Amino acid sequence: MSTKHSEQDKYLPPSFQDFTAEFTVQSPGRINLIGEHTDYNNGYVLPTAINKNILLQFAKNSSEHHCNIYSKTYEKNFSFDLREISRNEQQWENYILGVISEIQKQEKELTGFDCIIDSDLPVGAGISSSAALECGMAFGLNELFDLGLDRQTMAELSQRAEHNYVGTKCGIMDQYASMLSKKDHLLLLDCQILKAAYVPAHFQGFKILLLNTRVTHSLADSEYNTRRKECEEAVLAIQKKHPQAASLRDVSFDILEDVKEELSDVQYKRALYVLQENERVLQAVKSIKTGDLSNFGDLMYDSHVGLRDDYEVSCKELDFLVDFSKEFDGVYGARMMGGGFGGCTINLIKEEAVEEFVSKASAAYFEAFGIQPEAIIVEPEEGTKLIRS
């Protein structure tokens, strides 16, 4: 059944005034409980999709090649020809164009379509609005044109879109979690073999609270790619003595100590963090399964220390909020989440303590930085899905 637009949509661009959606795709953001910067090192991660989404409305149009996109979030629209897909100066457009390019590389046939995009995902908060957009676009086009792509293939081509069109050499975690998550579960994802196990999110009496620092330092994008390069260079140095090591996933603590003298201080610290974080992910899963949330919280704090001191991707705002949480009894664990240099902290907090903690943390953070943080309660949700109305 098609969806007509309401009175609030009367300000749509002229090309969308007669738009009638054939269906809507709901594509979620994601959180990562633990396992940061390990995905592109073939390690373990523990993410899940959340109940914050991008909505994409799709319809074919009468054109063979012409497409129109409108973002309510940015209040901007753009058009393009399917025969002439190329990178655009506007970054948000490249997430869409990249997905289309990757679909075309699969020799899948597309014709003219229109799409309206709306979102309640905070941009720059580190909850992967970019992956949600990529996966939502891939899922919608797969449905609109009956392309026959499975969910993992769509996640992988969405990742390649970000590599090739946006320039961020991200791992697979964000797209995989957005596309393949299951409600009320976490994903223990092995990024070396792209296999996941669903872990029940046993957090009764607790909430998952994000505190958005509302800062994004200019280092964020460039340093992400730099960290990946540093890890790759560490692997190349390790391979001189241990050629079987294709990635840091193949490196044990014994091997790392054996080659310590051959690595720079930076390479050693990056590798040490990745090895320790992989261990923390596996320990975290055991703690969650047994209900030992106190130990899980300790692992979150340890993860933040590693990200701050060895991987060096934190910032003073993130550190402030994590340190503040340690003085509050209702918070069991906290750490920075995402690429770093801004975005959110993720906190495991007793349900009854949320209101007081948010109030006190917000006041202290505002006093320190003159910024009002954003508090976001999230719940594990299912991945990208179709909504028919």
C-alpha positions as a printed Julia matrix, in Angstrom:
389×3 Matrix{Float64}:
  0.0     0.0     0.0
  1.46    3.37   -0.92
  2.12    6.24    1.5
  0.83    9.73    0.74
  2.54   12.69    2.38
  0.93   14.71    5.11
  0.48   18.46    5.51
  3.89   18.77    7.17
  5.53   17.68    3.92
  4.17   20.58    1.86
  7.61   22.19    1.94
  9.21   19.37   -0.04
 11.17   20.39   -3.17
  9.07   20.7    -6.35
 10.35   17.38   -7.7
  8.8    15.63   -4.67
  5.39   17.33   -4.49
  3.69   14.37   -6.17
  5.88   11.74   -4.52
  4.1     8.61   -3.28
  6.28    6.1    -1.45
  6.01    2.44   -2.36
  7.5     1.49    1.02
  9.7     2.76    3.84
 12.97    1.29    5.09
 13.92    1.68    8.76
 17.69    1.54    9.18
 19.13    1.75   12.71
 22.23    3.26   14.2
 24.41    1.09   16.38
 26.25    1.04   19.65
 29.32   -1.0    20.49
 29.45   -2.32   24.03
 33.15   -3.14   23.77
 35.7    -3.92   21.05
 36.71   -0.56   19.58
 39.03   -0.27   16.56
 39.38   -4.05   16.47
 37.15   -4.74   13.47
 39.63   -3.57   10.83
 42.26   -5.63   12.67
 40.19   -8.81   12.13
 39.29   -8.91   15.8
 36.18   -9.27   17.93
 33.48   -6.66   18.5
 30.25   -6.58   20.51
 27.8    -4.17   18.84
 24.05   -4.05   18.33
 21.58   -1.97   16.4
 19.58    0.52   18.49
 16.12    2.07   18.57
 17.29    5.23   16.77
 16.81    5.15   13.02
 17.03    6.64    9.59
 13.81    6.31    7.57
 14.05    6.1     3.79
 10.97    6.26    1.56
 11.41    4.82   -1.91
  9.53    4.94   -5.21
 10.4     4.29   -8.82
  9.92    7.24  -11.16
  9.14    7.42  -14.86
 12.74    8.07  -15.87
 15.17    5.45  -17.1
 18.24    6.99  -15.48
 17.3    10.1   -13.45
 17.16    9.92   -9.63
 16.16   12.43   -6.94
 17.13   12.37   -3.27
 15.81   14.67   -0.55
 17.11   14.79    3.03
 14.71   16.25    5.57
 17.57   16.29    8.08
 19.74   18.6     5.96
 16.78   20.17    4.08
 18.74   19.55    0.9
 18.08   17.64   -2.29
 20.19   16.49   -5.19
 19.72   14.65   -8.45
 21.98   12.43  -10.53
 22.12   10.23  -13.58
 22.68    6.51  -13.01
 24.98    6.45  -16.04
 27.29    9.08  -14.55
 27.88    8.18  -10.9
 30.88    9.99   -9.42
 32.0    11.39   -6.08
 30.38   14.62   -4.96
 31.75   17.52   -2.92
 28.96   17.04   -0.36
 30.02   14.18    1.91
 26.54   13.0     2.89
 25.69   12.52   -0.77
 28.71   10.27   -1.25
 27.33    7.65    1.14
 24.39    7.28   -1.24
 26.34    7.51   -4.47
 28.88    5.02   -3.16
 26.21    2.41   -2.45
 24.75    2.86   -5.93
 28.21    2.53   -7.46
 28.89   -0.69   -5.55
 25.53   -2.15   -6.59
 26.29   -1.33  -10.21
 29.64   -3.11   -9.87
 27.64   -6.23   -9.03
 26.05   -5.85  -12.47
 22.65   -5.2   -10.94
 20.3    -3.07  -13.02
 18.76    0.07  -11.54
 16.38    2.56  -13.14
 15.2     6.0   -12.07
 13.97    6.3    -8.48
 13.17    8.92   -5.85
 13.96    8.75   -2.14
 13.09   10.9     0.89
 15.32   10.5     3.95
 14.51   11.43    7.55
 16.45   10.66   10.72
 16.4    10.8    14.51
 20.07    9.75   14.68
 22.35   12.46   16.06
 25.01   13.23   13.44
 28.56   13.1    14.81
 27.6    11.19   17.95
 29.49    8.05   16.96
 26.39    5.85   16.56
 26.97    5.3    12.87
 24.43    7.42   11.07
 26.61    6.88    7.99
 26.31    3.08    8.13
 22.56    3.38    8.75
 22.25    5.54    5.62
 24.36    3.17    3.53
 22.52    0.06    4.69
 19.13    1.69    4.34
 19.91    2.73    0.79
 21.22   -0.73   -0.14
 18.25   -2.47    1.47
 15.74   -0.16   -0.2
 17.21   -0.52   -3.67
 17.41   -4.27   -3.21
 13.69   -4.3    -2.45
 12.67   -1.73   -5.07
 14.44   -3.5    -7.93
 14.35   -7.09   -6.63
 18.14   -7.4    -6.81
 18.39  -10.61   -4.79
 21.16   -9.44   -2.45
 21.43  -11.03    0.99
 22.01   -9.0     4.14
 25.71   -9.76    4.51
 26.37   -8.81    0.88
 24.55   -5.52    1.43
 26.6    -4.84    4.57
 29.84   -5.54    2.72
 29.02   -3.35   -0.27
 27.99   -0.57    2.12
 31.41   -0.81    3.75
 33.1    -0.59    0.35
 31.0     2.48   -0.45
 32.49    4.22    2.58
 35.99    3.18    1.59
 35.73    4.18   -2.06
 33.45    7.22   -2.0
 33.85    8.76    1.46
 37.47    7.8     2.05
 37.1     6.34    5.55
 38.76    2.93    5.69
 36.28    1.61    8.22
 35.93   -1.95    9.39
 32.77   -3.98    8.85
 31.27   -3.61   12.34
 28.97   -0.64   11.76
 27.36   -1.93    8.58
 27.1    -5.49    9.89
 25.42   -4.38   13.1
 23.03   -2.04   11.32
 22.01   -4.75    8.85
 22.08   -8.01   10.86
 21.26   -7.24   14.48
 18.51   -9.0    16.44
 16.18   -7.35   18.95
 17.25   -7.68   22.61
 20.57   -9.24   21.6
 24.18   -8.22   21.12
 26.34   -9.4    18.23
 29.59  -11.14   19.04
 31.14  -10.64   15.64
 34.36  -12.33   14.57
 35.62   -9.93   11.93
 38.2   -12.38   10.62
 35.62  -14.83    9.33
 32.52  -12.56    9.39
 30.55  -14.89   11.61
 28.39  -13.67   14.46
 26.81  -15.21   17.54
 23.77  -13.58   19.12
 24.22  -12.88   22.84
 21.07  -12.14   24.89
 21.32   -8.63   26.32
 20.74   -9.53   29.97
 20.7    -6.06   31.5
 17.64   -6.28   33.75
 17.54   -3.31   36.08
 20.12   -1.47   33.99
 20.02    0.99   31.13
 22.48    1.69   28.35
 23.04    5.44   28.47
 24.93    7.44   25.89
 26.28   10.86   26.8
 27.0    12.85   23.68
 29.88   15.27   24.23
 28.59   17.31   21.26
 32.16   17.76   20.09
 33.86   16.38   17.02
 37.51   17.32   16.86
 39.06   17.85   13.45
 41.43   14.93   14.06
 38.61   12.39   13.99
 38.58   11.42   10.31
 42.28   11.66    9.54
 43.41    9.9    12.71
 41.06    6.98   12.1
 42.85    6.16    8.86
 46.18    6.83   10.56
 45.44    4.25   13.27
 44.61    1.67   10.64
 47.86    2.41    8.82
 49.87    2.15   12.05
 48.4    -1.27   12.75
 49.14   -2.44    9.21
 52.74   -1.24    9.55
 53.05   -3.09   12.85
 51.89   -6.29   11.13
 54.49   -5.84    8.37
 57.21   -5.49   10.99
 55.97   -8.56   12.89
 55.88  -10.62    9.68
 59.65  -10.38    9.34
 59.97  -12.85   12.23
 56.5   -14.35   12.13
 55.35  -14.48    8.5
 52.15  -16.33    9.42
 50.71  -13.17   10.97
 48.33  -11.79    8.33
 46.79   -9.33   10.79
 46.96   -8.45   14.48
 44.38  -11.17   15.05
 47.13  -13.7    14.32
 49.5   -12.16   16.88
 49.69  -13.55   20.41
 51.05  -11.7    23.43
 54.15  -13.92   23.27
 54.77  -13.0    19.62
 54.27   -9.32   20.39
 56.85   -9.42   23.17
 59.21  -11.38   20.9
 59.18   -8.59   18.31
 58.93   -5.62   20.67
 62.42   -4.41   19.84
 61.59   -4.42   16.11
 58.54   -2.19   16.59
 58.39    1.52   17.2
 56.85    2.63   20.5
 53.7     3.7    18.66
 53.39    0.41   16.77
 53.83   -1.58   19.96
 51.2     0.43   21.85
 48.67    0.13   19.03
 49.19   -3.63   18.75
 49.11   -4.16   22.51
 45.79   -2.34   22.75
 44.21   -4.45   19.98
 45.34   -7.73   21.58
 44.06   -6.66   24.99
 40.76   -5.38   23.59
 40.08   -8.67   21.83
 40.54  -10.45   25.14
 38.22   -7.96   26.84
 35.46   -8.63   24.3
 35.54  -12.38   24.97
 35.63  -11.83   28.73
 32.75   -9.36   28.44
 30.56  -11.92   26.7
 31.18  -14.42   29.5
 30.35  -11.77   32.1
 27.09  -10.82   30.39
 26.03  -14.43   30.0
 26.66  -15.12   33.7
 25.11  -11.85   34.85
 28.38  -10.52   36.27
 27.76   -6.93   35.23
 30.24   -5.6    37.77
 33.07   -7.36   35.94
 31.65   -6.26   32.6
 31.72   -2.67   33.84
 35.36   -3.04   34.87
 36.18   -4.25   31.36
 34.5    -1.15   29.92
 36.69    1.08   32.08
 39.79   -0.89   31.09
 38.82   -0.48   27.45
 38.68    3.29   27.87
 42.11    3.37   29.49
 43.52    1.45   26.52
 41.82    3.74   24.01
 43.09    6.79   25.88
 46.68    5.76   26.61
 47.71    3.12   24.04
 45.48    3.81   21.05
 45.34    7.55   21.78
 41.93    8.28   20.27
 40.17    9.84   23.24
 39.91   13.54   24.12
 39.51   15.65   27.25
 35.72   15.79   26.95
 35.34   12.01   26.73
 37.86   11.47   29.54
 35.99   13.94   31.76
 32.68   12.09   31.43
 34.25    8.66   31.97
 36.17    9.88   35.02
 33.05   11.55   36.42
 31.1     8.28   36.12
 33.61    6.49   38.34
 32.5     8.61   41.3
 28.84    7.66   40.86
 27.72    4.39   42.48
 24.93    3.67   40.01
 27.29    3.52   37.02
 28.93    0.1    36.64
 31.06    0.91   33.61
 31.76    3.59   31.01
 34.05    4.23   28.08
 34.35    6.25   24.93
 32.59    4.7    21.95
 33.27    5.03   18.24
 36.19    6.39   16.27
 37.21    8.83   18.96
 38.06   12.53   19.41
 34.44   13.27   20.31
 31.07   11.59   20.09
 29.59    9.64   23.0
 30.52    7.8    26.11
 28.55    4.61   26.68
 27.49    3.92   30.26
 26.03    0.85   31.94
 23.88    2.35   34.7
 21.28    1.22   37.22
 17.85    2.23   35.97
 16.93    4.17   39.09
 20.18    6.18   38.95
 19.79    7.54   35.4
 18.0    10.8    36.2
 20.34   11.88   38.99
 23.47   10.89   37.1
 22.45   12.71   33.93
 21.65   15.84   35.94
 24.94   15.85   37.85
 27.12   14.84   34.91
 25.49   17.45   32.69
 26.04   20.21   35.24
 29.68   19.25   35.79
 30.35   18.93   32.05
 28.74   22.31   31.33
 30.82   23.93   34.06
 34.0    22.42   32.61
 33.38   22.98   28.89
 30.39   25.3    28.49
 28.55   22.59   26.53
 25.3    20.85   27.42
 25.76   17.12   26.74
 22.98   15.08   25.19
 21.68   12.07   27.11
 20.37    9.2    24.98
 18.87    5.98   26.37
 19.16    3.18   23.8
 17.95   -0.4    23.56
 19.15   -3.31   21.39
 16.98   -3.52   18.27
 16.76   -5.52   15.09
 18.62   -4.53   11.97
 17.47   -2.76    8.83
 13.91   -3.69    7.92
 11.02   -2.91    5.62
  7.97   -1.01    6.78
  4.88   -1.26    4.64
  1.94    0.99    5.47
